[in-house]
Tab-separated table of C-alpha atoms in Angstrom:
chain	number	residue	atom	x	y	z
A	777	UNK	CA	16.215	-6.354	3.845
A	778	UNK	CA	14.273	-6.772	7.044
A	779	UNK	CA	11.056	-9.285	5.910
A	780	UNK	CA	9.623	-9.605	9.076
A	781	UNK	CA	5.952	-9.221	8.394
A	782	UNK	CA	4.550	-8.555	12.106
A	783	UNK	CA	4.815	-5.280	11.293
A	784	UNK	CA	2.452	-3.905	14.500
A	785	UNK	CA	5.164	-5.817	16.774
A	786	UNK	CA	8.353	-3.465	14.849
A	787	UNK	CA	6.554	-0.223	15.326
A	788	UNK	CA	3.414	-0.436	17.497
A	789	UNK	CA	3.278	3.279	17.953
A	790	UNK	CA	2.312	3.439	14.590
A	791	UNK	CA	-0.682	1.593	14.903
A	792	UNK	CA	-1.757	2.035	18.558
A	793	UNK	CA	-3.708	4.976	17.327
A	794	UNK	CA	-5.545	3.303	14.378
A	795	UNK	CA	-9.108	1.465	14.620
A	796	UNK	CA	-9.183	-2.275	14.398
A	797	UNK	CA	-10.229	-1.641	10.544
A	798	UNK	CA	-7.437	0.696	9.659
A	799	UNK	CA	-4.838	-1.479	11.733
A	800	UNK	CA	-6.303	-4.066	9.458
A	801	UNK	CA	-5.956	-1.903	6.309
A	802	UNK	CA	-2.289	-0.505	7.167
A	803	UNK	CA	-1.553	-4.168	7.774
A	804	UNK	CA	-2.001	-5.235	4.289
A	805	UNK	CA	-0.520	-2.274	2.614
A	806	UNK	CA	2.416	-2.966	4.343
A	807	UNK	CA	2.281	-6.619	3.771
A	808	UNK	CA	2.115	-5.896	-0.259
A	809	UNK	CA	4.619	-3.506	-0.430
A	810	UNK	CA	7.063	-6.321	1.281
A	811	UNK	CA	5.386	-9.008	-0.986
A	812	UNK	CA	6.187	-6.832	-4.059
A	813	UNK	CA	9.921	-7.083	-3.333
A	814	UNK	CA	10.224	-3.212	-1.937
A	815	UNK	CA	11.571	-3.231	1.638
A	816	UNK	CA	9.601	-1.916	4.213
A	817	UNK	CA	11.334	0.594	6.533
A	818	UNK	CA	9.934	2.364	9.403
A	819	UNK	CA	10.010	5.364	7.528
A	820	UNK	CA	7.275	3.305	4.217
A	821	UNK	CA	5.298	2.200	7.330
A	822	UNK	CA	5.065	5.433	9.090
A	823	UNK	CA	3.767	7.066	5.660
A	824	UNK	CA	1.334	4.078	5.241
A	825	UNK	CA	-0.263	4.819	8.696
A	826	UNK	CA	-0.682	8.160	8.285
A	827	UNK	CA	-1.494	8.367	5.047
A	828	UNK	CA	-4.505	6.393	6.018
A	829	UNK	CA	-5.090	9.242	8.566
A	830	UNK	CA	-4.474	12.205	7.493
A	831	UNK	CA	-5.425	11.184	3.396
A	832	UNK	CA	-7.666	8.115	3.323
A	833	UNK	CA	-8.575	8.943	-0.297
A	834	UNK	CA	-4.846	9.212	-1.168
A	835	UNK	CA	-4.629	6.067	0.362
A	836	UNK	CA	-7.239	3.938	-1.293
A	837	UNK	CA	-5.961	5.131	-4.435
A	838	UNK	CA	-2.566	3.737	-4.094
A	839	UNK	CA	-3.379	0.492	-1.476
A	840	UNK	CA	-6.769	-0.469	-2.502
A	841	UNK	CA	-6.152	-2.887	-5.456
A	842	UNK	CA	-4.292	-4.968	-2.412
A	843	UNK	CA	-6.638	-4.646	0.328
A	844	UNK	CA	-9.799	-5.327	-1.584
A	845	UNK	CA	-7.841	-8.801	-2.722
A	846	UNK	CA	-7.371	-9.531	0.568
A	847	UNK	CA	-11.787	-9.434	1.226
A	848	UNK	CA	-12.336	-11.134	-2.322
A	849	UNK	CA	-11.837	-14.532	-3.695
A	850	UNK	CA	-9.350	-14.501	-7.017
A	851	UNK	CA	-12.342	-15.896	-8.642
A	852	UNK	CA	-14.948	-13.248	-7.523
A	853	UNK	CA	-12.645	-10.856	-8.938
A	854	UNK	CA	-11.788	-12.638	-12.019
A	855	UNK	CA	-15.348	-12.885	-12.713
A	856	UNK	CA	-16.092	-9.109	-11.869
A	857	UNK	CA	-13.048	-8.411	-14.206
A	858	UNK	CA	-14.837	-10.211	-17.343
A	859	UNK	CA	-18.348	-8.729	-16.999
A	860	UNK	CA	-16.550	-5.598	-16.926
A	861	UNK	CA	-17.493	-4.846	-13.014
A	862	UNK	CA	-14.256	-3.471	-12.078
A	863	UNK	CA	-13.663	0.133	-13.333
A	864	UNK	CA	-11.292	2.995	-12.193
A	865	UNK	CA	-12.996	5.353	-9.310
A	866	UNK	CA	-13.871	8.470	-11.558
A	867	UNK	CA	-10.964	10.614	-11.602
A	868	UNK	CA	-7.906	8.346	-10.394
A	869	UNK	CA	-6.742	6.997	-13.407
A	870	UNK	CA	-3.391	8.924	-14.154
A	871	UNK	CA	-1.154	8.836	-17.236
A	872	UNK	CA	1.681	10.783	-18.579
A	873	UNK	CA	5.295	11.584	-17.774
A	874	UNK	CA	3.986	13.923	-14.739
A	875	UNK	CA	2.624	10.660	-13.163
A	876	UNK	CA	5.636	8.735	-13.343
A	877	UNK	CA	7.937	11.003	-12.010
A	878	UNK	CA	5.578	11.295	-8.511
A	879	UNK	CA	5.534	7.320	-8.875
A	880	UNK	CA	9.386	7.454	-8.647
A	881	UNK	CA	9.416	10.199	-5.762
A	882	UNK	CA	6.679	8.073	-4.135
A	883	UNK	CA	8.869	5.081	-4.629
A	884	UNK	CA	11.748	6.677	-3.278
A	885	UNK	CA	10.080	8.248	-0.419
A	886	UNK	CA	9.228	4.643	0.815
A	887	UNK	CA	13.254	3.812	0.701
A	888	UNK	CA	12.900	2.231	-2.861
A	889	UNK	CA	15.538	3.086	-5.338
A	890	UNK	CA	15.254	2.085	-8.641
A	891	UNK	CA	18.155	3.045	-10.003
A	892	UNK	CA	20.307	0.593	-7.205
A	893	UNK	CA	20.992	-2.598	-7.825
A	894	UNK	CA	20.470	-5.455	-5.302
């Protein structure tokens, strides 16, 4: 696995079209999935990029948890976790069989298979 982590320098194309913010945004996501221990191929990268694009919604749901960290002290959101601050945005909290069978597509989409060993 590739763990280079200047990611705009491996595929600037797919950030030359993004604002500083999302560059800053795609950055991240792609930073976390790598950190998590899932590789990041062009192909994760590309989706990342345009899924801020094309589905920013889509793609605050699945990358926001990590790029909100990245603004807020552990102990901001520690404290924000205790008084009960930080709640699910009305509507994206998903559960069920359905879910986790588009969380393995998703997974395998981004050139993560489960099912191989390392």
């Amino acid at each position: 696995m590739n763990t280079d982590t200047d990611f705009e320098a491996r595929w600037p194309e797919l950030f030359e079209p993004l604002t500083p913010q999302q560059r800053e945004q795609a950055i991240g996501a792609s930073w976390y999935v790598l950190k998590d221990g899932f590789p990041l191929t062009r192909e994760a990268a590309e989706r990342i990029t345009r899924m801020l694009v094309d589905d920013p919604q889509q793609f605050a749901i699945l990358y926001a948890p990590y790029t909100e960290a990245e603004d807020t002290t552990y102990e901001d959101l520690a404290e924000r976790a205790e008084r009960g601050d930080l709640t699910a945005i009305p509507g994206t909290a998903r559960r069920g069989p359905e879910v986790a069978e588009e969380a393995q597509r998703l997974l395998k989409e981004a050139g993560y298979d489960p099912e191989e060993k390392d």
